[in-house]
Coordinates of C-alpha atoms in Angstrom, one line a residue:
M96 CA -6.2 -16.6 18.4
P97 CA -7.4 -18.2 15.4
S98 CA -10.6 -18.7 17.0
L99 CA -10.8 -14.7 17.6
R100 CA -9.4 -13.6 14.0
K101 CA -12.6 -17.0 12.4
S102 CA -15.1 -14.9 14.7
L103 CA -14.4 -11.7 13.7
F104 CA -14.0 -12.5 10.3
A105 CA -17.3 -14.3 10.5
A106 CA -19.4 -11.6 11.8
F107 CA -17.7 -9.1 9.5
L108 CA -18.6 -11.0 6.5
S109 CA -21.9 -11.3 8.0
A110 CA -22.3 -8.2 9.0
T111 CA -21.0 -6.7 5.4
A112 CA -23.9 -9.5 2.9
L113 CA -27.0 -9.5 6.0
S114 CA -27.4 -6.4 7.4
P115 CA -30.2 -4.2 5.6
L116 CA -29.6 -0.7 4.3
G117 CA -32.6 0.9 6.0
A118 CA -31.4 -0.7 9.6
S119 CA -33.2 1.9 12.2
A120 CA -30.0 1.5 14.0
E121 CA -26.3 0.8 13.2
T122 CA -24.4 -2.2 14.9
I123 CA -20.8 -2.3 15.6
L124 CA -20.1 -4.6 13.3
G125 CA -21.8 -2.8 10.2
A126 CA -19.6 0.2 11.2
L127 CA -16.5 -2.8 11.0
S128 CA -17.8 -3.2 7.6
K129 CA -17.6 0.1 6.3
A130 CA -14.5 1.0 7.4
Y131 CA -13.0 -2.8 6.1
Q132 CA -14.5 -1.2 3.0
N133 CA -14.0 3.2 2.9
N134 CA -10.8 3.7 4.8
S135 CA -8.5 5.4 3.1
Q136 CA -5.7 4.9 4.4
L137 CA -6.8 0.8 4.2
N138 CA -7.1 1.1 0.5
S139 CA -3.8 2.7 -0.1
A140 CA -2.4 -0.2 1.7
R141 CA -4.1 -2.7 -0.4
A142 CA -2.6 -0.6 -3.7
G143 CA 0.6 -1.2 -1.4
V144 CA 0.8 -4.6 -1.4
R145 CA -0.3 -4.7 -5.3
V146 CA 3.0 -2.3 -6.2
T147 CA 5.0 -5.1 -4.2
D148 CA 3.9 -7.7 -5.6
E149 CA 5.0 -6.4 -8.9
G150 CA 8.5 -7.2 -7.6
V151 CA 8.5 -10.7 -7.8
A152 CA 8.0 -11.0 -11.9
I153 CA 10.7 -8.1 -12.1
A154 CA 12.9 -10.3 -10.4
K155 CA 11.8 -13.2 -12.6
S156 CA 12.9 -11.5 -16.0
G157 CA 16.8 -12.1 -14.8
W158 CA 15.9 -15.6 -16.1
R159 CA 14.2 -15.1 -19.0
P160 CA 16.1 -14.1 -22.0
T161 CA 16.8 -10.5 -23.9
I162 CA 16.0 -10.3 -27.6
T163 CA 16.7 -6.8 -29.5
G164 CA 16.7 -5.9 -32.9
S165 CA 18.8 -3.1 -34.7
A166 CA 18.1 -1.5 -38.1
N167 CA 19.9 0.8 -40.1
I168 CA 19.9 2.2 -43.2
D169 CA 23.0 5.1 -45.0
Y170 CA 22.8 6.9 -47.9
S171 CA 25.8 8.8 -49.8
R172 CA 26.0 10.7 -53.3
G173 CA 29.1 12.3 -54.8
Y174 CA 31.0 12.9 -58.2
F175 CA 33.5 10.6 -59.6
D176 CA 36.5 11.8 -62.4
A177 CA 36.8 8.7 -64.3
R178 CA 40.3 9.4 -66.1
R179 CA 42.1 10.0 -63.1
N180 CA 40.1 7.8 -60.7
I181 CA 39.7 10.4 -58.1
P182 CA 36.9 12.2 -57.1
G183 CA 35.5 15.2 -59.9
E184 CA 32.8 16.1 -61.9
N185 CA 33.0 13.8 -64.4
G186 CA 30.1 11.3 -63.4
K187 CA 27.7 11.0 -60.4
I188 CA 28.0 8.0 -57.9
A189 CA 25.6 7.2 -55.0
I190 CA 26.3 4.1 -52.8
T191 CA 23.0 2.8 -50.5
T192 CA 24.0 0.2 -47.4
G193 CA 21.7 -1.0 -44.6
N194 CA 21.8 -3.6 -41.9
F195 CA 19.4 -5.6 -40.3
G196 CA 19.7 -7.9 -37.6
V197 CA 18.3 -9.6 -34.5
Q198 CA 20.0 -10.6 -31.6
I199 CA 19.1 -12.9 -28.3
D200 CA 20.8 -13.5 -25.1
Q201 CA 20.1 -15.6 -22.3
T202 CA 22.2 -16.0 -18.8
L203 CA 22.9 -19.3 -18.4
F204 CA 24.4 -18.8 -14.9
D205 CA 24.5 -15.2 -12.6
G206 CA 26.0 -15.9 -9.4
F207 CA 22.4 -17.3 -8.0
Q208 CA 21.7 -13.6 -8.2
T209 CA 18.0 -13.9 -10.0
K210 CA 17.2 -16.8 -7.7
N211 CA 18.2 -14.3 -4.6
N212 CA 16.4 -11.5 -5.6
V213 CA 13.2 -13.4 -6.2
A214 CA 13.3 -14.9 -2.8
A215 CA 13.7 -11.5 -1.9
A216 CA 11.0 -10.1 -3.5
E217 CA 8.8 -12.5 -2.6
S218 CA 10.4 -11.8 1.3
Q219 CA 9.0 -8.6 0.9
V220 CA 5.6 -9.1 -0.3
R221 CA 4.6 -11.2 2.8
A222 CA 5.9 -8.6 4.6
S223 CA 3.3 -6.2 2.5
V224 CA 1.0 -8.7 3.6
E225 CA 1.6 -8.5 7.2
S226 CA 2.0 -4.6 7.3
L227 CA -1.9 -4.6 5.8
R228 CA -3.1 -6.8 8.1
N229 CA -1.6 -5.0 10.5
T230 CA -3.2 -1.6 9.5
E231 CA -6.4 -3.7 9.1
E232 CA -6.2 -4.4 12.7
N233 CA -5.4 -0.4 13.2
I234 CA -8.2 0.3 11.4
L235 CA -10.8 -1.9 12.8
F236 CA -9.7 -1.1 16.8
N237 CA -9.8 2.9 15.8
A238 CA -13.3 2.0 14.3
A239 CA -14.7 0.5 17.0
S240 CA -12.8 2.7 19.6
A241 CA -14.6 5.6 17.6
Y242 CA -17.8 3.7 17.4
M243 CA -18.1 3.3 21.2
D244 CA -16.7 6.5 21.6
V245 CA -19.8 8.4 19.7
I246 CA -21.6 6.2 22.0
R247 CA -20.0 7.1 25.4
D248 CA -20.2 11.1 24.2
R249 CA -24.3 11.2 23.0
Q250 CA -24.8 9.7 26.4
V251 CA -22.6 12.2 28.4
A252 CA -24.5 15.0 27.1
V253 CA -27.9 13.9 27.1
L254 CA -26.9 13.4 31.1
T255 CA -25.8 16.4 31.1
E256 CA -28.0 18.4 29.9
Q257 CA -30.5 16.6 32.3
N258 CA -28.1 17.4 34.6
L259 CA -28.6 21.6 33.6
Q260 CA -32.5 20.6 33.8
F261 CA -32.5 19.7 37.4
L262 CA -30.5 22.6 38.3
T263 CA -32.4 25.2 36.8
E264 CA -34.9 24.2 38.4
Q265 CA -32.9 24.0 41.5
A266 CA -32.1 27.7 41.0
R267 CA -35.5 28.4 40.4
A268 CA -36.7 27.1 43.7
A269 CA -34.2 29.2 45.4
R270 CA -34.8 32.2 44.0
S271 CA -38.6 31.5 44.7
R272 CA -37.5 30.3 48.8
F273 CA -35.8 33.8 48.7
E274 CA -38.4 35.7 47.1
V275 CA -41.1 34.5 49.9
G276 CA -38.1 34.8 52.8
E277 CA -37.3 31.1 53.0
G278 CA -33.5 31.2 51.2
T279 CA -31.0 34.0 51.5
R280 CA -29.0 36.0 48.4
T281 CA -25.9 33.1 49.2
D282 CA -28.3 30.0 48.0
V283 CA -29.7 32.2 45.0
A284 CA -26.0 32.6 44.0
Q285 CA -24.7 29.2 44.8
A286 CA -27.9 28.1 42.9
D287 CA -27.0 30.2 40.2
A288 CA -23.8 29.6 39.7
E289 CA -24.1 25.6 39.3
R290 CA -26.4 26.3 36.5
S291 CA -23.9 28.6 34.9
S292 CA -21.0 25.8 35.7
A293 CA -23.1 23.0 34.6
V294 CA -24.0 25.2 30.8
A295 CA -20.6 25.4 30.4
E296 CA -20.4 21.4 31.3
L297 CA -22.9 20.8 27.9
A298 CA -21.2 22.8 25.4
A299 CA -17.9 21.0 26.3
A300 CA -20.0 17.5 26.2
R301 CA -21.7 18.8 22.7
A302 CA -18.6 19.6 21.5
Q303 CA -16.4 16.3 22.5
A304 CA -19.8 14.6 20.5
L305 CA -19.3 16.2 17.9
A306 CA -15.7 15.6 17.8
S307 CA -16.4 12.1 18.4
A308 CA -18.5 11.8 15.4
A309 CA -16.2 13.6 13.1
T310 CA -13.5 10.6 14.0
Y311 CA -16.1 8.2 12.8
R312 CA -17.1 9.4 9.9
Q313 CA -13.2 9.8 9.2
I314 CA -12.6 6.4 9.7
V315 CA -15.6 4.2 8.6
G316 CA -16.4 6.7 5.7
D317 CA -20.0 7.6 6.8
E318 CA -22.3 9.6 9.5
P319 CA -22.8 8.1 12.3
G320 CA -26.6 7.3 12.8
R321 CA -28.3 5.5 15.4
L322 CA -25.7 3.6 17.1
R323 CA -26.3 0.0 19.0
A324 CA -24.4 -0.5 22.0
A325 CA -22.2 -4.1 21.2
S326 CA -21.9 -6.6 23.3
P327 CA -18.8 -7.5 25.6
L328 CA -15.8 -9.2 24.0
A329 CA -14.5 -10.6 27.2
K330 CA -15.1 -14.4 26.4
L331 CA -12.7 -14.2 23.0
L332 CA -9.8 -12.2 24.6
P333 CA -7.0 -14.8 25.6
S334 CA -7.5 -16.2 29.3
N335 CA -4.4 -14.3 30.8
L336 CA -1.6 -12.2 30.6
D337 CA 1.3 -14.9 29.4
S338 CA -1.0 -16.6 26.5
A339 CA -1.7 -12.9 25.3
I340 CA 2.1 -12.2 25.3
A341 CA 3.0 -15.9 23.4
I342 CA -0.1 -15.4 20.8
A343 CA 1.9 -12.3 20.1
S344 CA 5.0 -12.9 19.9
S345 CA 3.8 -15.5 16.9
E346 CA 1.5 -14.1 15.6
H347 CA 1.4 -10.7 15.3
P348 CA 1.6 -9.2 12.1
A349 CA 4.3 -6.5 12.9
I350 CA 6.4 -8.9 13.8
L351 CA 5.4 -10.9 11.1
A352 CA 6.2 -8.3 8.5
T353 CA 9.9 -7.1 10.3
Q354 CA 11.0 -11.1 10.4
H355 CA 10.0 -10.8 6.5
L356 CA 12.2 -8.1 5.8
V357 CA 15.1 -9.5 7.7
D358 CA 14.6 -12.5 5.2
A359 CA 14.4 -9.9 2.2
A360 CA 17.8 -8.2 3.0
A361 CA 19.7 -11.2 4.0
F362 CA 18.5 -12.8 0.5
S363 CA 19.9 -8.8 -0.7
V364 CA 23.2 -9.5 0.2
K365 CA 23.4 -13.3 -1.0
S366 CA 22.1 -11.4 -4.6
A367 CA 25.2 -8.9 -3.6
E368 CA 27.5 -11.9 -2.8
G369 CA 26.6 -13.3 -6.3
A370 CA 28.4 -10.8 -7.9
L371 CA 31.7 -11.7 -7.2
L372 CA 30.7 -15.6 -9.0
P373 CA 31.6 -15.9 -12.5
Q374 CA 29.0 -14.6 -14.6
L375 CA 27.9 -17.3 -17.9
S376 CA 25.2 -16.3 -21.0
A377 CA 25.2 -17.5 -24.3
S378 CA 24.0 -15.8 -27.3
A379 CA 22.5 -15.8 -30.7
G380 CA 22.2 -13.4 -33.6
V381 CA 20.8 -12.9 -37.4
S382 CA 21.7 -9.5 -39.5
S383 CA 21.7 -8.6 -43.2
D384 CA 23.8 -6.6 -45.0
Y385 CA 22.6 -4.6 -48.1
I386 CA 24.7 -2.6 -50.0
K387 CA 23.5 -0.9 -53.8
N388 CA 25.7 1.5 -56.0
D389 CA 25.3 3.0 -59.1
P390 CA 26.2 2.8 -61.1
L391 CA 26.2 -0.7 -60.5
S392 CA 29.2 -2.7 -58.8
S393 CA 30.2 -6.1 -57.9
Q394 CA 29.6 -5.2 -54.6
D395 CA 25.9 -5.4 -55.1
G396 CA 23.7 -7.6 -53.0
T397 CA 23.2 -8.9 -49.5
T398 CA 25.2 -10.7 -47.1
N399 CA 23.1 -13.2 -44.6
T400 CA 24.7 -14.0 -41.6
A401 CA 24.3 -15.8 -38.1
N402 CA 26.2 -16.1 -34.9
I403 CA 25.8 -18.3 -31.6
G404 CA 28.1 -18.2 -28.7
A405 CA 29.1 -18.6 -24.5
T406 CA 30.6 -15.8 -23.0
L407 CA 32.2 -16.4 -19.8
T408 CA 32.7 -13.9 -17.2
I409 CA 35.3 -14.2 -13.9
P410 CA 35.6 -11.3 -11.1
I411 CA 39.2 -11.4 -10.3
Y412 CA 39.1 -8.3 -8.8
S413 CA 36.6 -5.1 -8.7
G414 CA 38.3 -2.5 -5.8

């Protein structure tokens, strides 16, 4: 199986790099190369792998600190009665306050949740890659089938047309023999019936050839021009059925993708169990408080503070 993959991959590269644009006939490797590059389903699967890969970076963010900044400012205005020391109408008072700060939080231990989340995300990526390989194999198989279907149905249409020409001559000959008295009306009717059946068969064969060409265009992404028959690949196949089953069991991408999904699910379970373990985090921050009174007050000025601490959380009961 590895040698088969290497042979096909080398053939794809050769077809991509060396096939001339003006070739008189398309080869099956050229068609597979076009399908590999142009097929919309395959391109969508590749984009899906890139999206899944972002999950690893998201999971790793659990190891990184969280930094937040805050700022607020407040302005208030009122009137003050200096004689009775109560709000009144003798004087105005305005107070401006503000606070600015930066806080950093770092998780030190989260019950191995981040570790298992990263492992689950990486297993998801591996499963996505294997799913992409499975899609590639299916698309290339369908492209090869469509290639051979076009060749087959075109040849069937040609042979059916030749058969119609032959039966047309047979019907003309039967009519000529009848006119000279060497045949019967039954012979003429039978020849005409066979010709009419051949006309219907030719219409069906041409319709099938057009349908196969449409399928080819959908999978390969290009019109089927002149197609060259492919060489047999029997020598690249496993020697017997048991070998084929053994190779498929250990290397088939659909099976490998499912195994990676099982691993991802197991890591997700471990991550959920981590929520039952103690959680430890550290934090540090600085802030500045500002106050200004109008008229001036002894409280006016700026106060700078800093803090650092750690928090240990132990789950006891969560229902």
